[in-house]
Short mmCIF file of C-alpha atoms and ligand atoms in Angstrom, two decimals:
data_model
loop_
_atom_site.label_atom_id
_atom_site.label_comp_id
_atom_site.label_asym_id
_atom_site.label_seq_id
_atom_site.Cartn_x
_atom_site.Cartn_y
_atom_site.Cartn_z
CA UNK A 17 -10.19 -13.17 -48.03
CA UNK A 18 -12.37 -12.93 -44.92
CA UNK A 19 -15.25 -15.42 -45.16
CA UNK A 20 -18.72 -14.08 -44.34
CA UNK A 21 -21.21 -15.74 -42.01
CA UNK A 22 -24.18 -14.35 -40.11
CA UNK A 23 -27.65 -14.70 -38.68
CA UNK A 24 -30.80 -13.44 -40.40
CA UNK A 25 -33.81 -12.46 -38.32
CA UNK A 26 -36.01 -9.64 -37.14
CA UNK A 27 -35.35 -8.54 -34.48
CA UNK A 28 -31.72 -9.62 -34.52
CA UNK A 29 -29.68 -6.79 -33.01
CA UNK A 30 -29.58 -8.41 -29.54
CA UNK A 31 -28.54 -11.82 -30.87
CA UNK A 32 -25.67 -13.48 -29.01
CA UNK A 33 -24.71 -15.50 -32.11
CA UNK A 34 -22.01 -12.98 -33.20
CA UNK A 35 -20.42 -13.23 -29.71
CA UNK A 36 -20.43 -17.03 -29.93
CA UNK A 37 -19.17 -17.46 -33.50
CA UNK A 38 -16.61 -14.62 -33.54
CA UNK A 39 -15.14 -16.03 -30.33
CA UNK A 40 -14.70 -19.44 -31.97
CA UNK A 41 -13.17 -17.85 -35.10
CA UNK A 42 -10.56 -16.24 -32.82
CA UNK A 43 -10.01 -19.50 -30.90
CA UNK A 44 -9.42 -21.45 -34.12
CA UNK A 45 -7.58 -18.73 -36.08
CA UNK A 46 -10.28 -18.67 -38.77
CA UNK A 47 -10.35 -15.61 -41.02
CA UNK A 48 -14.11 -15.05 -40.96
CA UNK A 49 -16.65 -12.50 -39.77
CA UNK A 50 -20.13 -13.18 -38.35
CA UNK A 51 -22.81 -10.51 -38.65
CA UNK A 52 -26.32 -9.93 -37.32
CA UNK A 53 -28.40 -9.22 -40.44
CA UNK A 54 -31.88 -7.75 -40.14
CA UNK A 55 -34.19 -9.24 -42.76
CA UNK A 56 -37.85 -8.28 -42.39
CA UNK A 57 -40.71 -10.77 -42.39
CA UNK A 58 -41.85 -11.43 -45.97
CA UNK A 59 -38.39 -10.64 -47.35
CA UNK A 60 -36.76 -14.03 -46.73
CA UNK A 61 -36.13 -14.88 -50.38
CA UNK A 62 -34.97 -11.43 -51.49
CA UNK A 63 -32.80 -11.04 -48.37
CA UNK A 64 -31.17 -14.37 -49.04
CA UNK A 65 -30.54 -13.48 -52.69
CA UNK A 66 -28.70 -10.33 -51.58
CA UNK A 67 -26.56 -12.28 -49.12
CA UNK A 68 -25.85 -14.92 -51.75
CA UNK A 69 -24.56 -12.20 -54.10
CA UNK A 70 -22.45 -10.78 -51.27
CA UNK A 71 -20.72 -14.13 -50.93
CA UNK A 72 -21.98 -15.34 -47.53
CA UNK A 73 -20.88 -18.95 -46.93
CA UNK A 74 -23.16 -19.85 -44.06
CA UNK A 75 -26.13 -18.38 -42.22
CA UNK A 76 -28.12 -19.02 -39.12
CA UNK A 77 -31.81 -18.36 -39.37
CA UNK A 78 -34.01 -17.10 -36.57
CA UNK A 79 -37.52 -15.68 -36.21
CA UNK A 80 -39.48 -15.03 -38.38
CA UNK A 81 -37.72 -16.94 -41.19
CA UNK A 82 -37.28 -20.52 -39.98
CA UNK A 83 -40.15 -21.92 -42.08
CA UNK A 84 -40.06 -19.50 -45.01
CA UNK A 85 -36.40 -20.22 -45.70
CA UNK A 86 -37.17 -23.85 -46.60
CA UNK A 87 -38.46 -22.78 -50.02
CA UNK A 88 -35.21 -20.97 -50.77
CA UNK A 89 -33.05 -24.06 -50.14
CA UNK A 90 -31.59 -26.22 -52.88
CA UNK A 91 -31.55 -29.19 -50.51
CA UNK A 92 -32.99 -29.68 -47.04
CA UNK A 93 -31.95 -32.35 -44.53
CA UNK A 94 -34.55 -34.95 -43.64
CA UNK A 95 -34.68 -33.58 -40.08
CA UNK A 96 -35.31 -29.98 -41.22
CA UNK A 97 -37.97 -31.25 -43.63
CA UNK A 98 -39.66 -33.23 -40.84
CA UNK A 99 -39.63 -30.19 -38.57
CA UNK A 100 -40.60 -27.76 -41.33
CA UNK A 101 -37.91 -25.44 -39.95
CA UNK A 102 -34.36 -24.55 -40.95
CA UNK A 103 -32.02 -22.68 -38.59
CA UNK A 104 -28.70 -23.22 -40.40
CA UNK A 105 -27.76 -22.71 -44.05
CA UNK A 106 -24.58 -23.88 -45.72
CA UNK A 107 -23.54 -22.73 -49.17
CA UNK A 108 -23.29 -25.64 -51.59
CA UNK A 109 -20.54 -26.02 -54.18
CA UNK A 110 -23.04 -25.09 -56.89
CA UNK A 111 -23.85 -21.83 -55.11
CA UNK A 112 -27.23 -22.76 -53.62
CA UNK A 113 -28.16 -23.31 -49.98
CA UNK A 114 -28.40 -26.51 -47.99
CA UNK A 115 -30.85 -26.26 -45.05
CA UNK A 116 -30.32 -27.97 -41.69
CA UNK A 117 -31.88 -27.79 -38.26
CA UNK A 118 -29.46 -27.74 -35.31
CA UNK A 119 -32.03 -26.65 -32.68
CA UNK A 120 -33.15 -30.28 -32.28
CA UNK A 121 -29.65 -31.66 -31.64
CA UNK A 122 -28.55 -28.59 -29.69
CA UNK A 123 -31.44 -29.05 -27.29
CA UNK A 124 -30.58 -32.71 -26.71
CA UNK A 125 -26.85 -31.94 -26.31
CA UNK A 126 -27.55 -29.42 -23.59
CA UNK A 127 -30.36 -31.33 -21.89
CA UNK A 128 -27.98 -34.24 -21.41
CA UNK A 129 -25.56 -31.94 -19.59
CA UNK A 130 -28.20 -30.11 -17.61
CA UNK A 131 -30.33 -32.97 -16.36
CA UNK A 132 -27.92 -35.22 -14.46
CA UNK A 133 -26.17 -36.25 -17.68
CA UNK A 134 -28.85 -38.75 -18.56
CA UNK A 135 -30.95 -39.06 -21.68
CA UNK A 136 -34.67 -38.26 -21.61
CA UNK A 137 -35.44 -41.88 -22.59
CA UNK A 138 -38.12 -43.26 -20.29
CA UNK A 139 -38.51 -39.96 -18.44
CA UNK A 140 -41.89 -38.30 -18.18
CA UNK A 141 -41.44 -34.89 -19.78
CA UNK A 142 -43.96 -32.08 -19.91
CA UNK A 143 -43.40 -29.51 -22.67
CA UNK A 144 -45.06 -26.15 -22.07
CA UNK A 145 -46.04 -24.34 -25.26
CA UNK A 146 -46.89 -25.25 -28.84
CA UNK A 147 -45.39 -22.40 -30.86
CA UNK A 148 -42.51 -22.51 -33.31
CA UNK A 149 -39.91 -23.07 -30.58
CA UNK A 150 -41.76 -26.08 -29.16
CA UNK A 151 -41.50 -28.08 -32.37
CA UNK A 152 -37.80 -29.02 -32.31
CA UNK A 153 -37.99 -29.65 -28.55
CA UNK A 154 -41.06 -31.88 -28.75
CA UNK A 155 -39.75 -33.91 -31.70
CA UNK A 156 -36.32 -34.33 -30.09
CA UNK A 157 -37.88 -35.62 -26.87
CA UNK A 158 -40.27 -37.90 -28.76
CA UNK A 159 -37.48 -39.38 -30.88
CA UNK A 160 -35.40 -39.88 -27.72
CA UNK A 161 -38.06 -42.07 -26.17
CA UNK A 162 -39.38 -39.67 -23.53
CA UNK A 163 -42.95 -40.08 -22.30
CA UNK A 164 -44.23 -36.77 -23.61
CA UNK A 165 -47.12 -34.54 -22.57
CA UNK A 166 -47.77 -31.20 -24.22
CA UNK A 167 -49.40 -28.34 -22.28
CA UNK A 168 -50.64 -25.19 -23.95
CA UNK A 169 -53.06 -22.36 -23.34
CA UNK A 170 -54.63 -23.06 -26.76
CA UNK A 171 -55.24 -26.81 -26.86
CA UNK A 172 -56.02 -26.89 -30.59
CA UNK A 173 -52.56 -25.52 -31.37
CA UNK A 174 -50.90 -28.28 -29.35
CA UNK A 175 -52.98 -30.92 -31.16
CA UNK A 176 -51.98 -29.43 -34.51
CA UNK A 177 -48.30 -29.58 -33.53
CA UNK A 178 -48.65 -33.29 -32.65
CA UNK A 179 -50.47 -34.04 -35.90
CA UNK A 180 -47.92 -32.09 -38.00
CA UNK A 181 -44.95 -33.89 -36.47
CA UNK A 182 -46.59 -37.32 -36.27
CA UNK A 183 -46.40 -37.45 -32.46
CA UNK A 184 -48.96 -40.14 -31.84
CA UNK A 185 -50.49 -40.77 -28.44
CA UNK A 186 -49.08 -37.61 -26.86
CA UNK A 187 -51.37 -36.28 -24.15
CA UNK A 188 -52.38 -32.64 -24.59
CA UNK A 189 -53.39 -30.68 -21.48
CA UNK A 190 -54.25 -27.16 -20.43
CA UNK A 191 -51.19 -25.07 -19.48
CA UNK A 192 -51.28 -24.24 -15.78
CA UNK A 193 -54.21 -26.26 -14.49
CA UNK A 194 -52.80 -29.33 -16.22
CA UNK A 195 -49.30 -28.88 -14.88
CA UNK A 196 -50.50 -28.57 -11.30
CA UNK A 197 -52.26 -31.94 -11.55
CA UNK A 198 -49.32 -33.83 -13.05
CA UNK A 199 -47.26 -35.17 -10.14
CA UNK A 200 -45.61 -37.85 -12.29
CA UNK A 201 -43.57 -35.42 -14.42
CA UNK A 202 -39.75 -35.70 -14.09
CA UNK A 203 -38.78 -32.76 -16.32
CA UNK A 204 -40.67 -29.66 -17.49
CA UNK A 205 -39.42 -27.85 -20.58
CA UNK A 206 -40.79 -24.34 -20.95
CA UNK A 207 -41.00 -23.02 -24.52
CA UNK A 208 -43.73 -20.44 -23.93
CA UNK A 209 -43.17 -16.71 -23.87
CA UNK A 210 -45.34 -16.45 -20.76
CA UNK A 211 -43.25 -14.49 -18.25
CA UNK A 212 -41.24 -12.58 -20.83
CA UNK A 213 -43.40 -9.49 -20.31
CA UNK A 214 -43.29 -7.71 -16.95
CA UNK A 215 -45.84 -8.74 -14.37
CA UNK A 216 -46.57 -12.29 -15.57
CA UNK A 217 -44.95 -15.61 -14.71
CA UNK A 218 -45.78 -19.27 -14.67
CA UNK A 219 -47.33 -20.52 -11.43
CA UNK A 220 -45.28 -23.54 -10.40
CA UNK A 221 -46.56 -26.40 -8.26
CA UNK A 222 -44.11 -27.83 -5.69
CA UNK A 223 -40.99 -29.05 -7.52
CA UNK A 224 -39.52 -31.37 -4.87
CA UNK A 225 -36.16 -31.31 -6.66
CA UNK A 226 -37.58 -32.01 -10.11
CA UNK A 227 -36.16 -30.26 -13.15
CA UNK A 228 -37.25 -27.24 -15.21
CA UNK A 229 -35.47 -26.42 -18.44
CA UNK A 230 -36.43 -23.03 -19.93
CA UNK A 231 -35.31 -22.58 -23.53
CA UNK A 232 -35.11 -18.80 -23.09
CA UNK A 233 -32.20 -17.06 -21.37
CA UNK A 234 -31.16 -13.71 -19.94
CA UNK A 235 -33.84 -11.39 -18.59
CA UNK A 236 -36.61 -13.33 -20.39
CA UNK A 237 -35.89 -16.50 -18.40
CA UNK A 238 -35.29 -14.78 -15.05
CA UNK A 239 -38.77 -14.43 -13.52
CA UNK A 240 -39.96 -17.96 -14.43
CA UNK A 241 -36.83 -19.67 -13.22
CA UNK A 242 -36.66 -17.65 -10.00
CA UNK A 243 -40.28 -18.58 -9.29
CA UNK A 244 -39.53 -22.22 -10.11
CA UNK A 245 -36.51 -22.32 -7.75
CA UNK A 246 -38.61 -20.74 -5.00
CA UNK A 247 -41.04 -23.66 -5.45
CA UNK A 248 -38.30 -26.27 -5.15
CA UNK A 249 -37.41 -26.97 -8.80
CA UNK A 250 -33.86 -27.34 -10.11
CA UNK A 251 -33.46 -25.10 -13.15
CA UNK A 252 -31.45 -24.56 -16.32
CA UNK A 253 -31.90 -21.73 -18.80
CA UNK A 254 -31.60 -21.98 -22.58
CA UNK A 255 -28.17 -20.44 -23.03
CA UNK A 256 -26.63 -23.89 -23.27
CA UNK A 257 -29.07 -24.81 -26.04
CA UNK A 258 -28.24 -21.60 -27.91
CA UNK A 259 -24.53 -22.39 -27.69
CA UNK A 260 -25.04 -26.07 -28.58
CA UNK A 261 -27.07 -25.29 -31.72
CA UNK A 262 -24.37 -22.76 -32.67
CA UNK A 263 -21.68 -25.41 -32.12
CA UNK A 264 -23.46 -27.79 -34.49
CA UNK A 265 -23.66 -25.01 -37.12
CA UNK A 266 -19.95 -24.25 -36.63
CA UNK A 267 -19.10 -27.93 -37.11
CA UNK A 268 -21.23 -28.05 -40.26
CA UNK A 269 -19.38 -25.04 -41.70
CA UNK A 270 -15.80 -25.76 -40.59
CA UNK A 271 -15.66 -29.44 -39.62
CA UNK A 272 -14.32 -28.46 -36.17
CA UNK A 273 -15.66 -29.00 -32.63
CA UNK A 274 -15.74 -25.66 -30.81
CA UNK A 275 -15.47 -25.18 -27.03
CA UNK A 276 -19.01 -24.72 -25.75
CA UNK A 277 -18.11 -23.82 -22.17
CA UNK A 278 -15.90 -20.88 -23.20
CA UNK A 279 -18.76 -19.61 -25.42
CA UNK A 280 -21.16 -19.88 -22.45
CA UNK A 281 -18.82 -17.69 -20.37
CA UNK A 282 -18.57 -15.11 -23.16
CA UNK A 283 -22.37 -15.03 -23.48
CA UNK A 284 -22.90 -14.64 -19.72
CA UNK A 285 -20.43 -11.73 -19.76
CA UNK A 286 -22.20 -10.13 -22.74
CA UNK A 287 -25.56 -10.51 -20.99
CA UNK A 288 -24.17 -8.95 -17.78
CA UNK A 289 -22.74 -6.04 -19.74
CA UNK A 290 -26.13 -5.53 -21.41
CA UNK A 291 -27.70 -5.38 -17.96
CA UNK A 292 -29.25 -8.85 -18.03
P1 ATR B 13 -42.33 -19.18 -30.51
O1 ATR B 13 -42.23 -19.33 -31.99
O2 ATR B 13 -41.18 -18.44 -29.89
O3 ATR B 13 -42.60 -20.46 -29.82
P2 ATR B 13 -45.09 -18.38 -30.53
O4 ATR B 13 -45.32 -19.16 -31.77
O5 ATR B 13 -45.70 -17.02 -30.43
O6 ATR B 13 -43.55 -18.16 -30.27
O7 ATR B 13 -45.54 -19.27 -29.27
C1 ATR B 13 -45.56 -18.77 -28.01
C2 ATR B 13 -46.03 -19.84 -27.01
O8 ATR B 13 -46.19 -19.20 -25.76
C3 ATR B 13 -47.37 -20.46 -27.35
O9 ATR B 13 -47.41 -21.77 -26.83
C4 ATR B 13 -48.33 -19.54 -26.60
O10 ATR B 13 -49.57 -20.14 -26.27
P3 ATR B 13 -50.79 -20.13 -27.31
O11 ATR B 13 -50.49 -21.17 -28.35
O12 ATR B 13 -51.97 -20.43 -26.50
O13 ATR B 13 -50.81 -18.72 -27.90
C5 ATR B 13 -47.55 -19.31 -25.33
N1 ATR B 13 -47.93 -18.08 -24.63
C6 ATR B 13 -47.55 -16.82 -24.95
N2 ATR B 13 -48.08 -15.94 -24.07
C7 ATR B 13 -48.80 -16.65 -23.19
C8 ATR B 13 -49.60 -16.31 -22.03
N3 ATR B 13 -49.75 -15.05 -21.61
N4 ATR B 13 -50.19 -17.32 -21.37
C9 ATR B 13 -50.05 -18.60 -21.76
N5 ATR B 13 -49.32 -18.99 -22.84
C10 ATR B 13 -48.71 -18.03 -23.54
#
């Protein structure tokens, strides 16, 4: 019987996860389907109950459910508990759900490939943003031994993130003014949604060959990364992180290592076909 997997979120119709996972099912001859499942905010528990009854074996979790889904898990990994966010669910033998977070590892996997193949250890890294998406990134960099600074429009939110995750001694600065003053930064990681709407973009100081990693991809990442390149930054978008977190979920579900580069090509094609 065809095994059921999917991603819950809202919105979710533009998710590339079905492209990634279905491609790997074909590559590995796995009889499974992967569906984009719209579950509205506030309906995490009831949505999950329905999918449990329908026999789903594994789920990815995206906005707005990454925190709410923790309460619906039978067990949660220590990493997901530390982050307060689950993005991958695996059905347990007793029928409940085991919660994991693969955003953290997926980010590190792809950063290592994007930034000259080296680890962030000892690098000075500036993370822009303090929303939900910044949490896995900031903790991953902190645990990796990066010298971390957090920049956000709302300073109090950045301080709360540091306190929540136990990131001691991290400098918190104002978003754009702070970035312009920091000449010692090796890598900037953008997690903000600034630039996703038409007519706004981050103002980049001179990059001089330094590195910007934007965790968004497709049209959302375009304006910021074009502006960054024009100011002399090397850039990488977040498609590799999306694929790497998916690969970790696939390994959790099937015990197999999927081909990330072929999934990247499929995603780029899907984005081109969608006009992005
Ligand atoms: P996500 O969960 O995707 O990270 P979020 O929680 O809404 O989304 O966070 C969005 C991030 O983008 C925040 O860091 C936000 O800054 P604030 O904490 O000050 O709100 C940042 N952001 C969004 N729009 C912005 C804008 N126009 N200028 C500056 N920062 C912006």
